[in-house]
Short mmCIF file of C-alpha atoms in Angstrom, two decimals:
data_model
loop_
_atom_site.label_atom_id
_atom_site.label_comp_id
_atom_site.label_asym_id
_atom_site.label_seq_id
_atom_site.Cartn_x
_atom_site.Cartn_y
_atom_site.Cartn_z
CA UNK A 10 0.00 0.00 0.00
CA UNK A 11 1.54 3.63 -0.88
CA UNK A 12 1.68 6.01 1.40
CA UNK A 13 0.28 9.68 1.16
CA UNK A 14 3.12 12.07 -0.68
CA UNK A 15 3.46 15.14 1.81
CA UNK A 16 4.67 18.38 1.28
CA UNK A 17 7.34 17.93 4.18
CA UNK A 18 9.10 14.89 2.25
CA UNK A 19 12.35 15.46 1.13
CA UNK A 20 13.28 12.79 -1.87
CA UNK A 21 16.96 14.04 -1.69
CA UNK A 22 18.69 12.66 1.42
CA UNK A 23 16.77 9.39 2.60
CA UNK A 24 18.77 6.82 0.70
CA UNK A 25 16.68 3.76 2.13
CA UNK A 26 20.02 0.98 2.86
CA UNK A 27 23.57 0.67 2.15
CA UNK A 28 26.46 -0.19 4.88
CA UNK A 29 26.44 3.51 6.17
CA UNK A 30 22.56 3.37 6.97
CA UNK A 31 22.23 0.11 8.99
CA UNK A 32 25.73 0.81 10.58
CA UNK A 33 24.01 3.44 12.05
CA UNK A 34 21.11 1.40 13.11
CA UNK A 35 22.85 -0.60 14.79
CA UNK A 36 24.15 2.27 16.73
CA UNK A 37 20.54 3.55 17.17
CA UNK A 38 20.29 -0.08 18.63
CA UNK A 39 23.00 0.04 21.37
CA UNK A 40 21.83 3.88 21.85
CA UNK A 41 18.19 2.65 23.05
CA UNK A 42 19.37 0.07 24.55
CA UNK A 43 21.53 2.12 27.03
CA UNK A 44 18.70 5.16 27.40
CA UNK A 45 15.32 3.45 27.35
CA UNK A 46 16.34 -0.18 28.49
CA UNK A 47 17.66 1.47 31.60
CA UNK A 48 15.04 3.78 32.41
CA UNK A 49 12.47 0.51 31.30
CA UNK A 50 14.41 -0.83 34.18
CA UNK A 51 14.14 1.68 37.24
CA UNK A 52 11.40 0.06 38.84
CA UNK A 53 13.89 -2.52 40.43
CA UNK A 54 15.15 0.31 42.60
CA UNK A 55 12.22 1.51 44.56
CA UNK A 56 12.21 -1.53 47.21
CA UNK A 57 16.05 -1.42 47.74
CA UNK A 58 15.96 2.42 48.35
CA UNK A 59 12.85 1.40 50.81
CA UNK A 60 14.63 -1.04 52.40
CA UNK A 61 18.18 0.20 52.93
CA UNK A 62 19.29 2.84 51.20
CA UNK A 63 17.08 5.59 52.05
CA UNK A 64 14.70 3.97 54.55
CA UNK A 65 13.71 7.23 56.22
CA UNK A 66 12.18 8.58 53.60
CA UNK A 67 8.51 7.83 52.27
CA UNK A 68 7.51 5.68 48.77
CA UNK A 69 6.04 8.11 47.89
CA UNK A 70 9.79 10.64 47.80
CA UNK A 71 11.13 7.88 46.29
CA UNK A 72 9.26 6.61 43.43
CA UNK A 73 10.14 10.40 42.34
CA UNK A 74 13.57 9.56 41.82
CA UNK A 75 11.96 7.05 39.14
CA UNK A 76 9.20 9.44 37.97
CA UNK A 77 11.59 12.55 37.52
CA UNK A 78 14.24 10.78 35.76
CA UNK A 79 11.76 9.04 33.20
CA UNK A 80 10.11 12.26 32.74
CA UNK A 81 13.41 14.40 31.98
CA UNK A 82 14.76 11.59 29.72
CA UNK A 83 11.82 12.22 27.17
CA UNK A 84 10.65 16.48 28.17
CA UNK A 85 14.77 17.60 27.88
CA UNK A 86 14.37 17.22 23.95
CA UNK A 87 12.01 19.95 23.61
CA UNK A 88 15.82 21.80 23.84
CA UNK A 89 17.97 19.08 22.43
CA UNK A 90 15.66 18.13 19.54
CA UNK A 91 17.08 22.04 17.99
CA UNK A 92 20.59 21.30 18.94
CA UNK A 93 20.20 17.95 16.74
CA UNK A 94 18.69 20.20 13.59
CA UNK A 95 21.52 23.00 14.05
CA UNK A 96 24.98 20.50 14.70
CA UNK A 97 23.97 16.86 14.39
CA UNK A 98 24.09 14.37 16.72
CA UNK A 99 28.00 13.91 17.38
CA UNK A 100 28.26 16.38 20.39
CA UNK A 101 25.01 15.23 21.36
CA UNK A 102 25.95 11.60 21.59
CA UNK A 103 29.98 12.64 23.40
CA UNK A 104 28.44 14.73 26.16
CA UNK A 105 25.35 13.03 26.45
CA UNK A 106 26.93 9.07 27.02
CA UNK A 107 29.71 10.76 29.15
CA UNK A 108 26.57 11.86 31.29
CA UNK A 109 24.91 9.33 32.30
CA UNK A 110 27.75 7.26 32.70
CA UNK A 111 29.08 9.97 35.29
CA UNK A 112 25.64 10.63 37.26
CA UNK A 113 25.44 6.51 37.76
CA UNK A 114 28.93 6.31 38.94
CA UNK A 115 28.42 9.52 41.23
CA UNK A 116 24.95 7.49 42.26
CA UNK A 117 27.07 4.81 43.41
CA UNK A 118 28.87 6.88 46.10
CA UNK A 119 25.29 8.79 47.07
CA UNK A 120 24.21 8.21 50.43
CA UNK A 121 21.59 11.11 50.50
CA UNK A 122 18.06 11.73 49.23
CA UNK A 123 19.43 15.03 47.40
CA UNK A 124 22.71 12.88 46.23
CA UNK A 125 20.74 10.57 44.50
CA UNK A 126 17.94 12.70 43.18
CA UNK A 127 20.73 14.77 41.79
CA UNK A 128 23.04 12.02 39.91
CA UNK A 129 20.22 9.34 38.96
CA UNK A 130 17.27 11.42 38.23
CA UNK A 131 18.82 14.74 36.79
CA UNK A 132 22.36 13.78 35.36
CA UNK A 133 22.53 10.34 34.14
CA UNK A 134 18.53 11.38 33.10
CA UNK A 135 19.85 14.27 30.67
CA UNK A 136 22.62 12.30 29.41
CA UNK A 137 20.34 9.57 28.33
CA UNK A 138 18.27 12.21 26.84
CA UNK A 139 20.61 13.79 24.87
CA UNK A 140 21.77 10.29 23.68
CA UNK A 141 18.37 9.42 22.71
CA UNK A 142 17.49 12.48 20.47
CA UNK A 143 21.26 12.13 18.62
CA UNK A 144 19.71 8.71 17.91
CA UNK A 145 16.33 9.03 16.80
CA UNK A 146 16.77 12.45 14.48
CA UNK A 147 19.96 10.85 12.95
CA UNK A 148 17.72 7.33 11.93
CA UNK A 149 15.48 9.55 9.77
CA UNK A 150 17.76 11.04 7.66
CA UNK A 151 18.75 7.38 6.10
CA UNK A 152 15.43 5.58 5.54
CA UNK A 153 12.38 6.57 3.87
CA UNK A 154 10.37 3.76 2.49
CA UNK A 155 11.77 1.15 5.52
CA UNK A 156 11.40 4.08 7.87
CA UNK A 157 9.51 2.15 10.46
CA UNK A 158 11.19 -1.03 10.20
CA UNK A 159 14.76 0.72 11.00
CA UNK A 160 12.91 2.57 14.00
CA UNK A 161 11.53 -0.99 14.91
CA UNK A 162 14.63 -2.61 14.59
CA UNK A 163 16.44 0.22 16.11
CA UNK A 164 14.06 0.60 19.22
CA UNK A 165 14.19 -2.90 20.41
CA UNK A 166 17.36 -2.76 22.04
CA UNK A 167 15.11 -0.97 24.62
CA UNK A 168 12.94 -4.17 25.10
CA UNK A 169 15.86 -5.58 25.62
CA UNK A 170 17.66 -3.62 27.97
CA UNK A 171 14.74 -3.57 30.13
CA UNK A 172 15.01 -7.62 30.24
CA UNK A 173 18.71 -7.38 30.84
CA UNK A 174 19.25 -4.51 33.41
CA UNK A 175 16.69 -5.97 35.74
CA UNK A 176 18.12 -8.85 36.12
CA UNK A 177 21.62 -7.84 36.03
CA UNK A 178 20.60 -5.69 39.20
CA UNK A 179 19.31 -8.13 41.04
CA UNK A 180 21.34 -10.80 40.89
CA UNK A 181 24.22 -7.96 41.44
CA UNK A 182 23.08 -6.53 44.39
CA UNK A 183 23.31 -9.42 47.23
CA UNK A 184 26.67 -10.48 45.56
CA UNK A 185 28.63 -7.10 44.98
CA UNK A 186 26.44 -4.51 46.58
CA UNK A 187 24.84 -1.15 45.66
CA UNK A 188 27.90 0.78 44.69
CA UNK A 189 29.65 -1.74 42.78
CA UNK A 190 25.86 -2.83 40.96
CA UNK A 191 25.66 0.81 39.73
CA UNK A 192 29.75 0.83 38.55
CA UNK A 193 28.36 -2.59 36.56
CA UNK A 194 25.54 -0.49 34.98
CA UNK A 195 27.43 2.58 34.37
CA UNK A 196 30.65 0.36 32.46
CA UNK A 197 27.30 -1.39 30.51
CA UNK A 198 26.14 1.74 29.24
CA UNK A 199 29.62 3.51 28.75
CA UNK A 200 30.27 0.59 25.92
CA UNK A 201 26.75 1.34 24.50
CA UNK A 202 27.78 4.56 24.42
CA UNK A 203 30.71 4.27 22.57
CA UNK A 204 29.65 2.19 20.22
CA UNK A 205 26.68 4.70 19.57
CA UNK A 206 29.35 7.52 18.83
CA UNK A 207 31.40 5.46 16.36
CA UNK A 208 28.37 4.62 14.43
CA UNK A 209 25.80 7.01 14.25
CA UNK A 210 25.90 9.41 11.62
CA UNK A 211 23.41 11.97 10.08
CA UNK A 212 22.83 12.18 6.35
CA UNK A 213 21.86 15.85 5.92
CA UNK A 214 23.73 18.57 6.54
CA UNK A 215 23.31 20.81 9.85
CA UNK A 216 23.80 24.76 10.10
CA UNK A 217 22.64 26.55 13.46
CA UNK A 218 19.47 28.98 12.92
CA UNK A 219 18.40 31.79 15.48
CA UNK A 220 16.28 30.18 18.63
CA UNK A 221 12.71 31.51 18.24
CA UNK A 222 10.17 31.17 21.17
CA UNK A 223 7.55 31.04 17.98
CA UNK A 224 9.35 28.27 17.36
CA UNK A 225 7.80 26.05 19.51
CA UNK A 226 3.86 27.32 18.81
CA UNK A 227 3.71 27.07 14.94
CA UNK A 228 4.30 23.60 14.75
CA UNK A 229 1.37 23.22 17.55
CA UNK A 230 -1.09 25.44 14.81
CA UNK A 231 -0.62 22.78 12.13
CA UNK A 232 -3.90 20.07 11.93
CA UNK A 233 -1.45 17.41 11.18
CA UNK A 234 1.17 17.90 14.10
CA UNK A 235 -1.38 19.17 16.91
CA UNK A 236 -3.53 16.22 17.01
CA UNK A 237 -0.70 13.78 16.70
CA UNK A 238 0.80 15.63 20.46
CA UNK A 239 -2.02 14.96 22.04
CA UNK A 240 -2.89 11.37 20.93
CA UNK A 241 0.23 10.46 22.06
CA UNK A 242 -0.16 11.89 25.50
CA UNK A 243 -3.26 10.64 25.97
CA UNK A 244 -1.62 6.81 24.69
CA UNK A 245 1.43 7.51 26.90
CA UNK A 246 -1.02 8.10 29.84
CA UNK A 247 -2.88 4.86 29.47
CA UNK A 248 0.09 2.52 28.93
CA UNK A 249 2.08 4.16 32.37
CA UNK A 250 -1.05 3.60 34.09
CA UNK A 251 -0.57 0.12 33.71
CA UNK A 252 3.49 -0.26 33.54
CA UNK A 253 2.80 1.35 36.57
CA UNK A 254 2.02 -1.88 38.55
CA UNK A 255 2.95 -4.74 35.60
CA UNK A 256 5.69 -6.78 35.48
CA UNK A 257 7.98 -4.84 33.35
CA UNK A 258 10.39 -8.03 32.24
CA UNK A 259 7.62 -9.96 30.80
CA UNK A 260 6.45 -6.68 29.16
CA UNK A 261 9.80 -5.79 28.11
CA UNK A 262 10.47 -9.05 26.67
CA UNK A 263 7.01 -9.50 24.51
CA UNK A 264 7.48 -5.93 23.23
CA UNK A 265 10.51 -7.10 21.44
CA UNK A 266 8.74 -8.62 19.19
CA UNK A 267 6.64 -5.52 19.23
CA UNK A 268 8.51 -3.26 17.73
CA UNK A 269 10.21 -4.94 14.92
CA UNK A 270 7.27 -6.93 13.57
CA UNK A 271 4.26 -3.59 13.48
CA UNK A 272 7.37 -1.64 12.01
CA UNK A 273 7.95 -4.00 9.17
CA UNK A 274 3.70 -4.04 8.24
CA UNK A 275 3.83 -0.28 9.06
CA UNK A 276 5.81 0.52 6.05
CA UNK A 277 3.59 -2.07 3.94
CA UNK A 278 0.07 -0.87 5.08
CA UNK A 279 1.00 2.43 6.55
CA UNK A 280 2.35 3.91 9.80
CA UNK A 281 -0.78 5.92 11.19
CA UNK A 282 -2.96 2.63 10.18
CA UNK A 283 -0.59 0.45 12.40
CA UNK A 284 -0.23 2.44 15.14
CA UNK A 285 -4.18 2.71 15.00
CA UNK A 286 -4.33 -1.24 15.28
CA UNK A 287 -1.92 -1.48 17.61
CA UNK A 288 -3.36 1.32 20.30
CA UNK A 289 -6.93 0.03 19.25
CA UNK A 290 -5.78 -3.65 20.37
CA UNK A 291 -4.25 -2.58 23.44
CA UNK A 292 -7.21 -0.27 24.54
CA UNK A 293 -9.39 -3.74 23.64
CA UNK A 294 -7.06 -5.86 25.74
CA UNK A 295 -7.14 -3.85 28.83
CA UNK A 296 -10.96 -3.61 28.81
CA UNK A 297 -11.87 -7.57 27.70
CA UNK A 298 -9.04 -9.18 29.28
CA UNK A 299 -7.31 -7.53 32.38
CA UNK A 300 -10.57 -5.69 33.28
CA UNK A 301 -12.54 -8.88 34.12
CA UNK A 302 -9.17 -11.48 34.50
CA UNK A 303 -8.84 -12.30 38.05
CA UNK A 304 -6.72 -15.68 37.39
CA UNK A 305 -2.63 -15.63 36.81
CA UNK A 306 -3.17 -17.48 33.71
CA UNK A 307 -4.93 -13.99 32.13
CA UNK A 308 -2.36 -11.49 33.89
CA UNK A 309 0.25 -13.19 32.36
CA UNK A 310 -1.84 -13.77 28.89
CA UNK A 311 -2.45 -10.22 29.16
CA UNK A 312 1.91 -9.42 29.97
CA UNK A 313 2.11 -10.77 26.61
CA UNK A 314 0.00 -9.55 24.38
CA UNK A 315 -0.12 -6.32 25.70
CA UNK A 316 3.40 -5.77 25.55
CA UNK A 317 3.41 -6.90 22.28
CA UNK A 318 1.00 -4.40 20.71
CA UNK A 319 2.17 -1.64 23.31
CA UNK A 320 6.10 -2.08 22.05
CA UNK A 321 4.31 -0.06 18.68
CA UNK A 322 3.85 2.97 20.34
CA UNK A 323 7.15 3.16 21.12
CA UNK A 324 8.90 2.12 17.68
CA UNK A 325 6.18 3.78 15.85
CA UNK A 326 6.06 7.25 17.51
CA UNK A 327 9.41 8.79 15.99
CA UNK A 328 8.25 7.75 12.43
CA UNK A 329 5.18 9.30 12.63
CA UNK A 330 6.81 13.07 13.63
CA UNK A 331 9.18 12.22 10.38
CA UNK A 332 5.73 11.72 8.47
CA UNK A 333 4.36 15.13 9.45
CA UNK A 334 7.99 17.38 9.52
CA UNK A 335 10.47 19.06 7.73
CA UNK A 336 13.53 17.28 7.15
CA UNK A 337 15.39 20.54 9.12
CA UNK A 338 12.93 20.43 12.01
CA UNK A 339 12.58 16.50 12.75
CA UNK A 340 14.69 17.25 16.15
CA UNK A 341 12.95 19.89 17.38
CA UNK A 342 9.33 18.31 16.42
CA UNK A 343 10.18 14.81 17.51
CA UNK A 344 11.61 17.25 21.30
CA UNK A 345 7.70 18.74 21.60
CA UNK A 346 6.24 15.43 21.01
CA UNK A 347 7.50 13.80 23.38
CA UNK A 348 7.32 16.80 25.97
CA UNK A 349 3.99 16.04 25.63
CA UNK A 350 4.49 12.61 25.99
CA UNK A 351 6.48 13.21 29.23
CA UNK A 352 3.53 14.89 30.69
CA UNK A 353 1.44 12.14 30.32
CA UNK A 354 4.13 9.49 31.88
CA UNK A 355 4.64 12.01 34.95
CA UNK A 356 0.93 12.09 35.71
CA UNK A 357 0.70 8.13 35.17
CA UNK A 358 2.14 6.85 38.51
CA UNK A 359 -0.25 9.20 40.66
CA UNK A 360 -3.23 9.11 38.86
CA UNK A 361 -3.05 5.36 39.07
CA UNK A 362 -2.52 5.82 43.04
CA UNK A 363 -5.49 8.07 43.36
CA UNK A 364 -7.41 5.51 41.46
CA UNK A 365 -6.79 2.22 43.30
CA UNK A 366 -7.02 4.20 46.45
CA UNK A 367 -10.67 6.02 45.36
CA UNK A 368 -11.80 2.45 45.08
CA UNK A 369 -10.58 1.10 48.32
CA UNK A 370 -7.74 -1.03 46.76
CA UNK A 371 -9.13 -2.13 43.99
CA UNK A 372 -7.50 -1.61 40.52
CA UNK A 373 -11.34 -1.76 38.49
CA UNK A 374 -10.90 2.26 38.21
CA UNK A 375 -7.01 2.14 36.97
CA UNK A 376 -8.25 -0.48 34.48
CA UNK A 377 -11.37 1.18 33.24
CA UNK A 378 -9.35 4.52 32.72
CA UNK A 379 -6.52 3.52 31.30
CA UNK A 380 -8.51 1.39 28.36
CA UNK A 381 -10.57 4.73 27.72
CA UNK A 382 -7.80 6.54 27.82
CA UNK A 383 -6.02 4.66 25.09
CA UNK A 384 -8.88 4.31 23.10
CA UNK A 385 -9.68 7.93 22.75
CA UNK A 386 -5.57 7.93 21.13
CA UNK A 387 -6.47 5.50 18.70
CA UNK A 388 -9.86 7.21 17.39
CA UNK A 389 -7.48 10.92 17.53
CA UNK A 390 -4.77 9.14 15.32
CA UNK A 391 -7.36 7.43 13.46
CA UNK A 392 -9.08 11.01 12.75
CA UNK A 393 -5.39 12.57 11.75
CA UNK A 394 -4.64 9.66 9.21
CA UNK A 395 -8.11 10.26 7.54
CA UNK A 396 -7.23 14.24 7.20
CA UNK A 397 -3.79 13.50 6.33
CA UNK A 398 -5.42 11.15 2.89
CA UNK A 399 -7.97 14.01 2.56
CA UNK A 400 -4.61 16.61 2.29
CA UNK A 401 -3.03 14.79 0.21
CA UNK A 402 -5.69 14.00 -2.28
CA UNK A 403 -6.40 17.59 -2.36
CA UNK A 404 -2.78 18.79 -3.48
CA UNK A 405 -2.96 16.40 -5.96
CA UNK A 406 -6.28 17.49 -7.10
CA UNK A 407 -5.15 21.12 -6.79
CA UNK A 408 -2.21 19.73 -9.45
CA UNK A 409 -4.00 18.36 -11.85
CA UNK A 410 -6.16 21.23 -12.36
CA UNK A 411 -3.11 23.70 -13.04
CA UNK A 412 -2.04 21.00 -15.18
CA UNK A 413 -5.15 21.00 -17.33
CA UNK A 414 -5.46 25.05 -17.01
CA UNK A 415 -1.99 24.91 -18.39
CA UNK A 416 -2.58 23.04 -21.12
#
């Protein structure tokens, strides 16, 4: 199936294979494996930091830790996506891996709330950050047609991260301790890293332009980039609802799967119609199966199939920005997208408290929301894939007839 030709497609740089474009996938892959396979992973922390490390403080202070860091890794690009579009993704990848590597060493030495809060959630959080937006603006500029499947390919080493660095912490931490479990981590993602910065290339050219506060609000008056913001939020919303109290491995590990195999039927039968499926089956899943399962035979049939369809939100997302941008503003668009996004993941862990504790324990509320919630995304990015056709049939339209007048 052919997708609509927008006016935001550029046919000159996307060169759609060739050694230099999956060398730098496979960067892309060690690059999400490192940012968004560890934060995947932070959940393994809260208990220890309840338990030992910072015992006098509340769950509620720590899970912040987890909250702030996940938020900053995605809501920092609404500044890094423009330093992508004006120098690349070189320095962005150098300082950014050096980062994180140093605020999870200088985590391993914390012994305070502030120590910790600093070096986990704010250091090693904008290093990943910056790592991640080198990554995903760069993997744009060499596929076009196999877009999605390179993002899907690409974006799995974050399933599997967030298999690996769970366990790796855990079976760590009685045998070495905390300090020496982080130093583990840290070393894991410092290789990542480097093999990110030898890899990863852009294939356009980058010149800085002034920094315009405007900047950020024109994209927001388009019909084809405003919707797609707050679908996304809404989706992102729903699905930390429920990561919020899932098993992340066995989420992590069926979203593998995920994110390569929607991304290769994405670029046959369109990106906005897969991610519509995909949020449409997970909205369907969360009302017919987890809403009524009671049994551990449907929590862990819904683990699976859930984190299957869920895992194309996450490849899928990044494609769709390219779909709707200009080649020089894919950084800075993809940065405000998933600001939004952030929003939504920030509000996820407390909305899902006040929930289960409105109805006396009981996760019926969470549940109900969170389908709803994910199910008014799909219809939104349903509605933008219909207007995006309509467009597009238009401008051709609108051809044809200076065409004919011409002739």
């Amino acid at each position: 199936m052919s997708h609509p030709t927008l006016k935001h497609e550029n046919p000159g740089w996307p060169i759609d294979g060739g050694h230099r474009a999956w060398l730098s996938t496979f960067g892309a892959w060690w690059a999400m494996f490192i940012t968004f396979g560890w934060v995947n992973s932070l959940g393994v922390f809260q208990s220890y930091y309840e338990q030992n490390l910072l015992q006098n403080y509340s769950s509620s202070e720590i899970a912040w830790i987890a909250s702030v860091q996940q938020c900053l890794t995605y809501s920092a690009g609404i500044l890094l996506g423009k330093v992508f579009d004006d120098y690349g993704p070189r320095w962005l990848l150098i300082v950014g891996g050096s980062a994180q590597v140093f605020g999870l060493m200088m985590t391993s030495i914390s012994t305070e709330y502030y120590q910790v809060f600093l070096s986990q959630a704010i250091c090693s959080a904008l290093g990943a950050s910056a790592v991640m937006y080198g990554t995903v603006g760069s993997l744009a500029t060499w596929w076009k047609a196999r877009r999605a499947t390179a993002y899907g390919i690409a974006i799995s080493g974050s399933s599997i991260g967030g298999v690996i660095f769970p366990i790796m912490v855990n079976r760590l931490m009685p045998r070495v301790g905390f300090g020496w479990t982080m130093r583990a981590v840290a070393f894991t993602i410092l290789v990542g890293a480097l093999i990110a910065t030898a890899t990863i290339r852009s294939n356009r050219g980058h010149a800085p332009t002034p920094f315009k506060i405007a900047s950020y609000f024109t994209p927001l008056r388009e019909m084809k980039f405003a919707p797609l913001c707050l679908a996304m939020t809404g989706q992102a919303l729903g699905m930390s609802l429920e990561l919020s109290i899932y098993s992340i491995v066995i989420l992590n590990a069926a979203s593998v799967f995920g994110r390569i195999i929607p991304g290769f039927l994405a670029d046959q039968f369109g990106r906005f119609n897969m991610m519509m499926v995909c949020t449409t089956m997970s909205a369907i899943l969360t009302l017919a199966v987890w809403l009524p399962g009671r049994s551990n035979a449907a929590s862990l049939c819904f683990s699976a199939f859930f984190g299957f369809f869920s895992g194309c939100y996450i490849s899928l997302t990044p494609a769709l920005v390219v779909e709707v941008s200009p080649p020089s503003e894919i950084g800075h668009r993809t940065g405000m997208l998933y600001f939004c996004i952030s929003i939504g993941v920030l509000a996820g862990s407390p909305i899902a408290g006040a929930l289960v504790e409105a109805n006396g324990g009981d996760y019926t509320y969470l549940k109900i929301f969170a389908g709803v919630t994910m199910l008014n995304g799909a219809m939104l990015i349903g509605a933008l894939r219909f207007y995006i056709n309509y467009s597009a049939k238009k401008d051709v339209a609108v051809l044809d007839d200076g065409l004919v007048n011409k002739e």
